CSV table of C-alpha atoms and ligand atoms in Angstrom, one decimal:
chain,number,residue,atom,x,y,z
A,1,MET,CA,119.1,115.4,120.7
A,2,ALA,CA,117.8,111.9,121.2
A,3,ASP,CA,120.2,109.0,120.7
A,4,THR,CA,119.5,105.6,119.3
A,5,ASN,CA,119.9,103.8,122.7
A,6,GLU,CA,116.7,105.5,123.9
A,7,VAL,CA,113.5,103.4,123.9
A,8,LEU,CA,111.5,103.8,120.7
A,9,ALA,CA,108.7,106.3,121.1
A,10,LEU,CA,106.4,103.4,119.9
A,11,PHE,CA,107.2,101.7,123.2
A,12,GLY,CA,106.9,104.8,125.4
A,13,GLY,CA,110.4,106.4,125.0
A,14,PRO,CA,110.9,110.1,124.2
A,15,LYS,CA,110.2,111.2,120.6
A,16,ALA,CA,113.2,111.9,118.4
A,17,VAL,CA,111.4,115.0,117.0
A,18,GLN,CA,111.0,117.6,119.8
A,19,THR,CA,111.5,120.9,118.0
A,20,ASP,CA,108.5,122.7,116.3
A,21,VAL,CA,109.0,122.4,112.5
A,22,GLY,CA,107.7,125.9,111.8
A,23,ASP,CA,107.4,126.5,108.0
A,24,ILE,CA,110.2,124.1,107.1
A,25,ILE,CA,107.8,121.9,105.0
A,26,ASP,CA,105.5,124.7,103.7
A,27,TRP,CA,105.4,125.0,99.9
A,28,PRO,CA,105.1,127.0,97.7
A,29,ILE,CA,106.7,130.1,99.3
A,30,VAL,CA,104.2,132.9,98.5
A,31,THR,CA,105.2,136.5,99.0
A,32,ASP,CA,103.9,140.0,98.2
A,33,GLU,CA,105.6,139.6,94.8
A,34,ASP,CA,103.3,136.7,93.9
A,35,GLU,CA,100.3,138.6,95.2
A,36,GLN,CA,101.1,141.8,93.3
A,37,ALA,CA,101.6,139.9,90.1
A,38,ILE,CA,98.3,138.0,90.4
A,39,LEU,CA,96.4,141.2,91.4
A,40,ASP,CA,97.8,142.9,88.4
A,41,VAL,CA,96.2,140.3,86.1
A,42,LEU,CA,92.9,140.5,88.1
A,43,HIS,CA,92.8,144.3,88.0
A,44,ARG,CA,93.5,144.4,84.3
A,45,LYS,CA,90.8,141.7,83.8
A,46,ALA,CA,93.5,139.8,81.8
A,47,MET,CA,92.8,136.3,83.2
A,48,SER,CA,92.1,134.8,79.8
A,49,GLY,CA,94.7,136.9,77.9
A,50,MET,CA,98.0,135.7,76.7
A,51,ASP,CA,100.5,138.5,77.3
A,52,VAL,CA,101.7,137.3,80.7
A,53,THR,CA,101.7,133.7,79.6
A,54,LYS,CA,103.9,134.6,76.6
A,55,LEU,CA,106.4,136.3,78.9
A,56,PHE,CA,106.4,133.3,81.2
A,57,GLU,CA,107.0,131.0,78.3
A,58,GLU,CA,109.9,133.1,77.1
A,59,GLU,CA,111.5,133.1,80.5
A,60,PHE,CA,110.8,129.5,81.1
A,61,ALA,CA,112.4,128.5,77.7
A,62,ALA,CA,115.5,130.6,78.6
A,63,TRP,CA,115.7,128.9,82.1
A,64,GLN,CA,115.1,125.4,80.7
A,65,GLY,CA,117.5,125.9,77.8
A,66,THR,CA,115.1,125.1,75.0
A,67,GLU,CA,114.0,127.0,71.8
A,68,TYR,CA,110.3,126.8,72.6
A,69,ALA,CA,108.0,126.7,75.6
A,70,LEU,CA,104.2,126.4,75.4
A,71,GLY,CA,102.0,126.9,78.4
A,72,PHE,CA,99.0,124.6,79.2
A,73,SER,CA,96.2,124.5,81.7
A,74,THR,CA,97.6,121.4,83.3
A,75,GLY,CA,100.5,119.0,83.1
A,76,THR,CA,98.1,116.3,81.8
A,77,ALA,CA,97.3,118.5,78.8
A,78,ALA,CA,100.9,119.4,78.2
A,79,LEU,CA,101.9,115.7,78.2
A,80,GLN,CA,99.0,114.8,75.8
A,81,ALA,CA,100.2,117.6,73.5
A,82,ALA,CA,103.8,116.2,73.7
A,83,MET,CA,102.5,112.8,72.6
A,84,PHE,CA,100.4,114.4,69.8
A,85,GLY,CA,103.4,116.5,68.9
A,86,CYS,CA,105.5,113.4,68.4
A,87,GLY,CA,102.8,112.1,66.0
A,88,VAL,CA,101.4,109.4,68.4
A,89,GLY,CA,98.1,108.3,66.8
A,90,VAL,CA,95.7,105.4,66.1
A,91,GLY,CA,97.3,102.0,66.7
A,92,ASP,CA,100.6,103.5,68.0
A,93,GLU,CA,102.3,102.4,71.2
A,94,ILE,CA,104.4,104.3,73.7
A,95,ILE,CA,106.6,102.7,76.3
A,96,CYS,CA,106.4,104.1,79.8
A,97,GLN,CA,107.3,102.9,83.3
A,98,SER,CA,104.4,101.4,85.2
A,99,LEU,CA,105.6,103.0,88.4
A,100,THR,CA,104.3,106.5,87.9
A,101,TYR,CA,101.3,108.7,88.2
A,102,TRP,CA,98.6,107.9,85.6
A,103,ALA,CA,99.1,111.3,83.8
A,104,SER,CA,102.4,110.2,82.4
A,105,CYS,CA,100.7,107.9,79.9
A,106,LEU,CA,96.9,107.5,80.1
A,107,GLN,CA,96.3,110.4,77.6
A,108,VAL,CA,97.4,108.1,74.8
A,109,TYR,CA,94.0,106.6,74.8
A,110,SER,CA,92.5,109.9,73.7
A,111,LEU,CA,94.8,109.7,70.6
A,112,GLY,CA,93.8,106.1,69.7
A,113,ALA,CA,97.1,104.8,70.9
A,114,THR,CA,98.1,102.6,73.8
A,115,VAL,CA,100.9,102.1,76.4
A,116,VAL,CA,103.3,99.2,77.0
A,117,PHE,CA,104.8,99.3,80.5
A,118,SER,CA,108.5,98.7,81.3
A,119,GLU,CA,110.4,98.0,84.5
A,120,VAL,CA,112.2,100.4,86.7
A,121,ASP,CA,115.7,100.3,88.2
A,122,PRO,CA,115.2,99.6,91.9
A,123,ASP,CA,117.8,102.2,92.9
A,124,THR,CA,116.7,105.1,90.8
A,125,LEU,CA,112.9,104.2,90.6
A,126,CYS,CA,113.2,105.4,87.0
A,127,MET,CA,112.9,103.5,83.7
A,128,ASP,CA,115.4,100.6,83.4
A,129,PRO,CA,117.2,101.1,80.1
A,130,ALA,CA,117.8,97.3,79.9
A,131,ASP,CA,114.1,96.7,79.7
A,132,ILE,CA,113.2,98.9,76.8
A,133,GLU,CA,114.5,97.3,73.6
A,134,ALA,CA,112.5,94.0,73.9
A,135,ARG,CA,109.3,96.0,74.2
A,136,ILE,CA,109.8,98.0,70.9
A,137,THR,CA,107.5,96.9,68.1
A,138,GLU,CA,106.8,98.4,64.6
A,139,HIS,CA,104.0,100.4,66.4
A,140,THR,CA,106.2,102.0,69.0
A,141,LYS,CA,106.2,105.8,68.4
A,142,ALA,CA,107.7,107.2,71.6
A,143,ILE,CA,109.3,106.4,74.9
A,144,MET,CA,107.9,108.3,77.8
A,145,VAL,CA,110.6,108.8,80.4
A,146,VAL,CA,109.6,109.9,83.9
A,147,HIS,CA,112.2,111.6,86.2
A,148,TYR,CA,110.4,109.9,89.0
A,149,VAL,CA,110.0,111.4,92.4
A,150,GLY,CA,112.8,113.8,91.6
A,151,HIS,CA,115.5,111.4,90.4
A,152,PRO,CA,116.9,111.9,86.9
A,153,ALA,CA,116.4,108.9,84.6
A,154,ASP,CA,119.4,107.3,82.9
A,155,MET,CA,119.1,109.3,79.7
A,156,ASP,CA,122.3,108.3,77.8
A,157,PRO,CA,121.3,104.6,77.1
A,158,ILE,CA,117.6,105.6,76.7
A,159,MET,CA,118.5,108.1,74.0
A,160,GLU,CA,120.8,105.6,72.3
A,161,ILE,CA,118.1,103.0,72.1
A,162,ALA,CA,115.6,105.5,70.8
A,163,ARG,CA,117.9,106.8,68.1
A,164,ALA,CA,118.8,103.3,67.0
A,165,HIS,CA,115.1,102.5,66.5
A,166,ASP,CA,114.0,106.0,65.2
A,167,ILE,CA,111.6,106.5,68.1
A,168,LYS,CA,110.8,109.8,69.8
A,169,VAL,CA,111.6,110.5,73.4
A,170,ILE,CA,109.3,112.5,75.7
A,171,GLU,CA,110.4,113.4,79.2
A,172,ASP,CA,107.8,113.8,81.9
A,173,VAL,CA,109.5,116.4,84.2
A,174,SER,CA,106.6,116.8,86.6
A,175,HIS,CA,108.6,115.6,89.6
A,176,ALA,CA,112.0,117.0,88.8
A,177,GLN,CA,112.1,120.6,87.5
A,178,GLY,CA,115.7,121.9,87.5
A,179,GLY,CA,117.2,118.5,88.2
A,180,MET,CA,120.4,117.6,86.4
A,181,TYR,CA,121.6,114.5,84.5
A,182,LYS,CA,125.4,114.4,84.1
A,183,GLY,CA,125.6,118.2,84.3
A,184,LYS,CA,122.7,118.9,81.9
A,185,LYS,CA,119.1,119.9,82.9
A,186,VAL,CA,116.4,117.2,82.7
A,187,GLY,CA,113.9,118.1,80.0
A,188,THR,CA,116.5,118.9,77.4
A,189,PHE,CA,117.5,115.3,76.4
A,190,GLY,CA,114.4,114.0,74.5
A,191,ASP,CA,112.6,115.4,71.5
A,192,VAL,CA,110.2,117.1,73.8
A,193,ALA,CA,109.5,117.4,77.5
A,194,ALA,CA,106.3,118.3,79.4
A,195,MET,CA,105.4,118.7,83.0
A,196,SER,CA,103.0,119.7,85.6
A,197,LEU,CA,103.4,123.0,87.4
A,198,MET,CA,100.4,122.5,89.8
A,199,SER,CA,100.7,123.5,93.4
A,200,GLY,CA,101.9,120.3,94.8
A,201,LYS,CA,104.9,120.1,92.5
A,202,SER,CA,108.3,121.6,93.2
A,203,LEU,CA,107.8,124.4,90.7
A,204,ALA,CA,104.3,125.3,91.9
A,205,ILE,CA,102.4,128.0,90.1
A,206,GLY,CA,98.7,127.3,90.6
A,207,GLU,CA,97.2,124.9,88.0
A,208,ALA,CA,99.4,124.7,84.9
A,209,GLY,CA,101.6,122.7,82.7
A,210,ILE,CA,104.3,123.5,80.1
A,211,LEU,CA,105.8,121.8,77.0
A,212,VAL,CA,109.4,122.5,76.0
A,213,THR,CA,111.2,121.5,72.8
A,214,ASP,CA,113.7,122.6,70.2
A,215,ASN,CA,111.5,121.1,67.5
A,216,LEU,CA,109.3,123.5,65.6
A,217,GLU,CA,106.9,120.9,64.3
A,218,ILE,CA,106.4,119.4,67.8
A,219,TYR,CA,105.8,122.8,69.2
A,220,GLU,CA,103.3,123.7,66.4
A,221,ARG,CA,101.5,120.4,66.8
A,222,GLY,CA,101.2,121.3,70.5
A,223,ILE,CA,99.5,124.5,69.5
A,224,ALA,CA,97.3,122.7,67.0
A,225,LEU,CA,95.9,120.3,69.6
A,226,GLY,CA,94.4,122.9,71.9
A,227,HIS,CA,95.4,126.5,71.4
A,228,TYR,CA,93.1,127.9,68.7
A,229,GLY,CA,93.9,131.5,69.8
A,230,ARG,CA,97.5,130.9,68.7
A,231,PHE,CA,96.8,128.5,65.8
A,232,ASN,CA,97.2,131.3,63.2
A,233,THR,CA,99.1,132.2,60.0
A,234,ASP,CA,102.4,132.1,61.9
A,235,ILE,CA,102.2,128.3,61.7
A,236,GLN,CA,105.0,127.0,59.4
A,237,THR,CA,104.3,123.2,59.4
A,238,PRO,CA,102.6,122.6,56.0
A,239,SER,CA,100.4,119.7,57.2
A,240,LEU,CA,98.9,122.0,59.9
A,241,GLN,CA,98.2,125.0,57.7
A,242,PRO,CA,94.8,124.0,56.3
A,243,HIS,CA,93.4,123.8,59.9
A,244,ILE,CA,94.5,127.1,61.4
A,245,GLY,CA,91.9,129.0,63.4
A,246,LEU,CA,90.3,126.0,65.1
A,247,PRO,CA,92.1,123.5,67.4
A,248,MET,CA,92.6,120.3,65.6
A,249,GLY,CA,92.3,118.3,68.8
A,250,GLY,CA,89.0,120.0,69.8
A,251,TYR,CA,90.5,121.0,73.1
A,252,LYS,CA,91.1,124.3,74.8
A,253,TYR,CA,94.3,124.2,76.9
A,254,ARG,CA,95.2,127.9,77.5
A,255,MET,CA,97.1,128.6,80.7
A,256,HIS,CA,95.2,130.8,83.2
A,257,GLN,CA,97.1,134.1,83.5
A,258,MET,CA,97.0,134.2,87.3
A,259,SER,CA,99.1,131.0,87.1
A,260,SER,CA,101.5,132.5,84.5
A,261,ALA,CA,101.9,135.6,86.6
A,262,MET,CA,102.7,133.5,89.7
A,263,GLY,CA,104.9,131.4,87.4
A,264,ARG,CA,107.1,134.3,86.4
A,265,VAL,CA,107.6,135.2,90.1
A,266,GLN,CA,108.2,131.6,91.2
A,267,LEU,CA,110.7,130.9,88.4
A,268,ARG,CA,112.7,134.0,89.4
A,269,HIS,CA,113.3,132.5,92.8
A,270,TYR,CA,113.3,128.8,91.9
A,271,ASP,CA,117.0,128.1,91.6
A,272,GLU,CA,117.8,129.8,94.8
A,273,ARG,CA,115.0,128.0,96.7
A,274,CYS,CA,115.9,124.7,95.1
A,275,ALA,CA,119.5,125.1,96.2
A,276,GLU,CA,118.3,125.3,99.8
A,277,ILE,CA,116.1,122.3,99.3
A,278,GLN,CA,119.1,120.4,97.9
A,279,LYS,CA,121.3,121.4,100.9
A,280,ALA,CA,118.6,120.4,103.4
A,281,MET,CA,117.7,117.1,101.8
A,282,ASN,CA,121.3,116.0,101.1
A,283,HIS,CA,122.1,116.8,104.8
A,284,PHE,CA,119.2,114.6,105.9
A,285,TRP,CA,120.5,111.7,103.8
A,286,ASP,CA,124.1,112.3,104.8
A,287,LEU,CA,123.1,111.7,108.4
A,288,LEU,CA,121.6,108.3,107.4
A,289,GLU,CA,124.2,106.9,104.9
A,290,ASP,CA,125.4,104.1,107.2
A,291,VAL,CA,122.0,102.9,108.6
A,292,PRO,CA,120.9,99.3,107.9
A,293,GLY,CA,117.7,98.9,106.0
A,294,ILE,CA,117.4,102.3,104.6
A,295,LYS,CA,119.2,103.8,101.6
A,296,PRO,CA,119.1,107.3,100.1
A,297,HIS,CA,117.2,107.8,96.9
A,298,ARG,CA,119.5,110.2,95.1
A,299,PRO,CA,122.3,110.1,92.4
A,300,ALA,CA,125.9,109.6,93.4
A,301,LYS,CA,127.6,112.8,94.6
A,302,ASP,CA,130.2,113.0,91.9
A,303,SER,CA,127.9,112.1,89.0
A,304,GLY,CA,126.9,115.6,88.0
A,305,SER,CA,123.3,114.5,88.5
A,306,THR,CA,120.9,116.0,91.0
A,307,MET,CA,117.4,115.6,92.3
A,308,GLY,CA,115.9,118.8,91.2
A,309,GLY,CA,113.2,119.9,93.6
A,310,TRP,CA,112.9,116.6,95.6
A,311,TYR,CA,109.1,116.4,94.9
A,312,ALA,CA,107.4,113.6,96.9
A,313,ALA,CA,110.8,112.5,98.2
A,314,ARG,CA,111.2,108.8,99.0
A,315,GLY,CA,113.7,106.6,100.7
A,316,LEU,CA,114.6,103.1,99.5
A,317,TYR,CA,114.0,100.3,101.9
A,318,ARG,CA,116.1,97.1,102.3
A,319,PRO,CA,114.2,94.7,104.6
A,320,GLU,CA,116.8,92.0,104.2
A,321,GLU,CA,119.2,94.2,106.2
A,322,VAL,CA,116.8,94.5,109.1
A,323,GLY,CA,115.6,91.0,109.7
A,324,GLY,CA,112.8,91.2,107.2
A,325,LEU,CA,111.0,94.0,109.1
A,326,SER,CA,108.1,95.2,106.9
A,327,ALA,CA,108.1,98.8,105.6
A,328,THR,CA,104.7,99.2,107.2
A,329,ARG,CA,106.1,98.4,110.7
A,330,PHE,CA,109.2,100.5,110.1
A,331,CYS,CA,107.0,103.5,109.2
A,332,GLN,CA,104.9,102.9,112.3
A,333,ALA,CA,108.0,103.3,114.5
A,334,VAL,CA,109.2,106.3,112.5
A,335,SER,CA,105.9,108.0,112.8
A,336,ALA,CA,105.7,107.5,116.5
A,337,GLU,CA,109.0,109.4,116.7
A,338,GLY,CA,107.1,112.5,115.5
A,339,VAL,CA,107.6,112.3,111.7
A,340,SER,CA,104.6,111.5,109.4
A,341,CYS,CA,106.1,108.5,107.5
A,342,SER,CA,104.1,106.2,105.2
A,343,ALA,CA,105.3,103.1,103.5
A,344,GLY,CA,104.6,102.7,99.7
A,345,ILE,CA,104.7,104.6,96.5
A,346,ASN,CA,102.5,104.8,93.4
A,347,LYS,CA,100.8,101.5,92.8
A,348,PRO,CA,102.0,100.0,89.4
A,349,LEU,CA,99.6,101.2,86.7
A,350,HIS,CA,99.6,97.9,84.8
A,351,LEU,CA,97.6,96.3,87.6
A,352,HIS,CA,94.7,98.9,87.5
A,353,PRO,CA,91.4,98.1,85.7
A,354,LEU,CA,91.9,101.1,83.4
A,355,PHE,CA,94.8,99.3,81.8
A,356,ASN,CA,93.1,95.9,81.7
A,357,THR,CA,89.3,95.9,81.4
A,358,THR,CA,87.8,99.3,81.2
A,359,ASP,CA,86.2,100.3,77.9
A,360,VAL,CA,86.5,104.1,78.1
A,361,TYR,CA,85.3,105.1,74.7
A,362,GLY,CA,82.8,102.3,73.8
A,363,HIS,CA,85.0,100.3,71.5
A,364,GLY,CA,83.3,97.2,72.8
A,365,LYS,CA,86.6,96.0,74.2
A,366,PRO,CA,89.1,97.3,76.7
A,367,THR,CA,90.6,100.6,75.5
A,368,ARG,CA,94.1,99.4,76.2
A,369,ILE,CA,93.8,97.0,73.3
A,370,ALA,CA,91.1,98.7,71.3
A,371,ASN,CA,93.4,99.7,68.4
A,372,ALA,CA,96.3,97.2,69.1
A,373,ASP,CA,97.2,94.3,66.9
A,374,ARG,CA,97.7,92.0,69.9
A,375,ASP,CA,96.8,91.6,73.5
A,376,LEU,CA,99.6,93.6,75.1
A,377,ARG,CA,98.1,93.7,78.6
A,378,GLN,CA,100.5,92.9,81.4
A,379,PRO,CA,99.1,90.7,84.2
A,380,VAL,CA,100.2,90.5,87.8
A,381,GLY,CA,103.8,89.2,88.0
A,382,SER,CA,104.8,90.5,84.6
A,383,LEU,CA,106.8,93.4,86.0
A,384,PRO,CA,108.3,91.9,89.2
A,385,VAL,CA,110.7,94.7,90.1
A,386,THR,CA,108.0,97.3,89.7
A,387,GLU,CA,105.5,95.3,91.7
A,388,LEU,CA,107.9,95.0,94.6
A,389,MET,CA,108.6,98.7,94.9
A,390,PRO,CA,105.6,99.7,97.0
A,391,LYS,CA,107.1,97.5,99.8
A,392,ARG,CA,110.6,99.0,99.2
A,393,CYS,CA,109.8,102.7,99.6
A,394,TYR,CA,108.6,105.1,102.3
A,395,SER,CA,108.1,108.8,102.5
A,396,ILE,CA,110.7,111.2,103.9
A,397,PRO,CA,110.1,114.8,104.9
A,398,TRP,CA,110.4,117.4,102.1
A,399,PHE,CA,112.5,120.1,103.8
A,400,LYS,CA,112.4,123.5,102.1
A,401,HIS,CA,114.8,125.1,104.5
A,402,TYR,CA,118.2,124.1,106.0
A,403,ASP,CA,117.9,123.8,109.7
A,404,GLU,CA,120.4,121.4,111.3
A,405,GLN,CA,118.4,120.9,114.5
A,406,ILE,CA,115.1,120.1,112.9
A,407,ILE,CA,116.7,117.9,110.1
A,408,GLY,CA,118.8,116.2,112.6
A,409,GLU,CA,115.9,115.2,114.8
A,410,HIS,CA,113.9,113.9,111.8
A,411,ALA,CA,116.9,111.8,110.6
A,412,MET,CA,117.2,110.5,114.1
A,413,ALA,CA,113.6,109.2,113.9
A,414,TYR,CA,114.6,107.0,110.9
A,415,ARG,CA,117.9,105.9,112.4
A,416,LYS,CA,116.2,105.0,115.8
A,417,ALA,CA,113.6,102.9,114.1
A,418,ALA,CA,116.0,101.1,111.8
A,419,GLU,CA,118.7,100.4,114.4
A,420,ASN,CA,116.2,99.1,116.9
A,421,TYR,CA,114.5,96.8,114.3
A,422,GLU,CA,114.8,93.7,116.4
A,423,SER,CA,112.4,95.1,118.9
A,424,LEU,CA,109.9,95.8,116.1
A,425,LEU,CA,109.9,92.3,114.6
A,426,GLU,CA,107.5,90.8,117.2
A,427,ASP,CA,104.4,92.7,116.4
A,428,ASP,CA,105.1,93.2,112.8
A,429,PRO,CA,101.8,93.1,110.9
A,430,GLY,CA,103.6,92.8,107.6
A,431,ASP,CA,103.0,94.7,104.4
A,432,ALA,CA,99.5,94.5,102.9
A,433,GLU,CA,99.2,93.2,99.4
A,434,GLY,CA,98.4,96.0,97.0
A,435,MET,CA,99.8,98.7,99.2
A,436,GLY,CA,100.6,102.1,97.7
A,437,GLY,CA,98.2,104.2,95.9
A,438,TRP,CA,97.1,105.0,92.3
A,439,HIS,CA,96.5,108.5,93.4
A,440,PHE,CA,99.2,108.4,96.0
A,441,PHE,CA,100.3,112.0,96.0
A,442,SER,CA,97.4,114.0,97.3
A,443,HIS,CA,97.7,117.7,97.1
A,444,GLY,CA,95.1,119.0,99.6
B,1,LIG,C1,101.3,115.7,88.5
B,1,LIG,C2,101.7,114.8,87.4
B,1,LIG,C3,101.2,114.9,86.1
B,1,LIG,C4,100.0,115.7,85.7
B,1,LIG,O1,100.0,117.0,86.0
B,1,LIG,P1,98.7,117.9,86.3
B,1,LIG,O2,99.2,119.3,86.3
B,1,LIG,O3,98.2,117.4,87.6
B,1,LIG,O4,97.7,117.6,85.2
B,1,LIG,C5,101.9,114.2,85.1
B,1,LIG,N1,102.9,113.3,85.4
B,1,LIG,C6,103.3,113.1,86.6
B,1,LIG,C7,104.4,112.2,86.9
B,1,LIG,C8,102.7,113.9,87.7
B,1,LIG,O5,103.1,113.6,88.9
């Protein structure tokens, strides 16, 4: 294996990564079992049915540890239903971190509500509990907590604040299925959780989303929004009963049964496959614990918290430890070693026109403030920690299998670049303003 005294590949030295990576990054793992389950749906012409979806929901609820699970066509829809389930409506506000994918919060517009963004903790990249309380107003209906790029959010203080103010908590688990916070599964802390199960995510079943809750009214409101086939006389919530038979929201959000069939198979293998991902990813970070400039993005080992599936895994960058070397230059050197590494992370949402100027529904003013009692927009500089994060993060490989040789070579690429930072300072182009992406995670 290469050692760090070798010349950087960027300057003509040998690449740290020499071994063919094979299928170590491939995801999801699809076998005959998935194929047979999907073919069964196809042959029975049951694509639009609900029998397989209901079985998937039962199994998912048992795995998640919640009373109810409701399947959706997408995670976007499931999260919108979670908001509707919590009673988010015209003039209401939700609090969400700005550092996330748009589908954690943008759906509030469709409910006549809006979003107030809060800061992240720079080590977890999840909502900073210390930055919530001051943002609560009489209009705040819910806090949307994102377990961002696999890391569990700090749920104890968040739940305490929410309970003290009688506000609902929604968890967006799209990045962290199966992750633990202090020994308990993420998605079981808030009033409701919802998540994407699309094929780029760690629990990947096609195109789908799911809502999980112990709360019957939230579950039934989730049905009311977009599941007319199930919005029937079983509904117990009195305020919904006059409307049964048609979806109140005007949407149709049924899960495709080829996805639910694949979901049943994927779920059966998920814990075992995740355990191997955990082992591989933790080994990668164990090899880099002492390296200047780079810091693992994962919970402390003895905390009872884990990363779940390590979706879109990132590393934390500390330029002050490497002479101010930019993340961009660091990633150039890592990539030259044979690992595809990119600097950045999601661009903060509060800076996008959709959250500042765009009039989506023709209110004659920006939708963000169309139903608000004040101008709650957040200009450049208003969330300084969040705005810095794209320069403080970089991608790392998402290993699905434990292979010491391959993982060791990849870790060496990061170590070599960081330990030889001095040689990289000279031609450092610096980080571009506005780096990162609003649709950062592309799914091919
Ligand atoms: C992917 C994603 C969603 C939306 O899920 P879809 O299934 O793509 O609609 C929501 N929130 C986060 C954080 C995501 O990454």
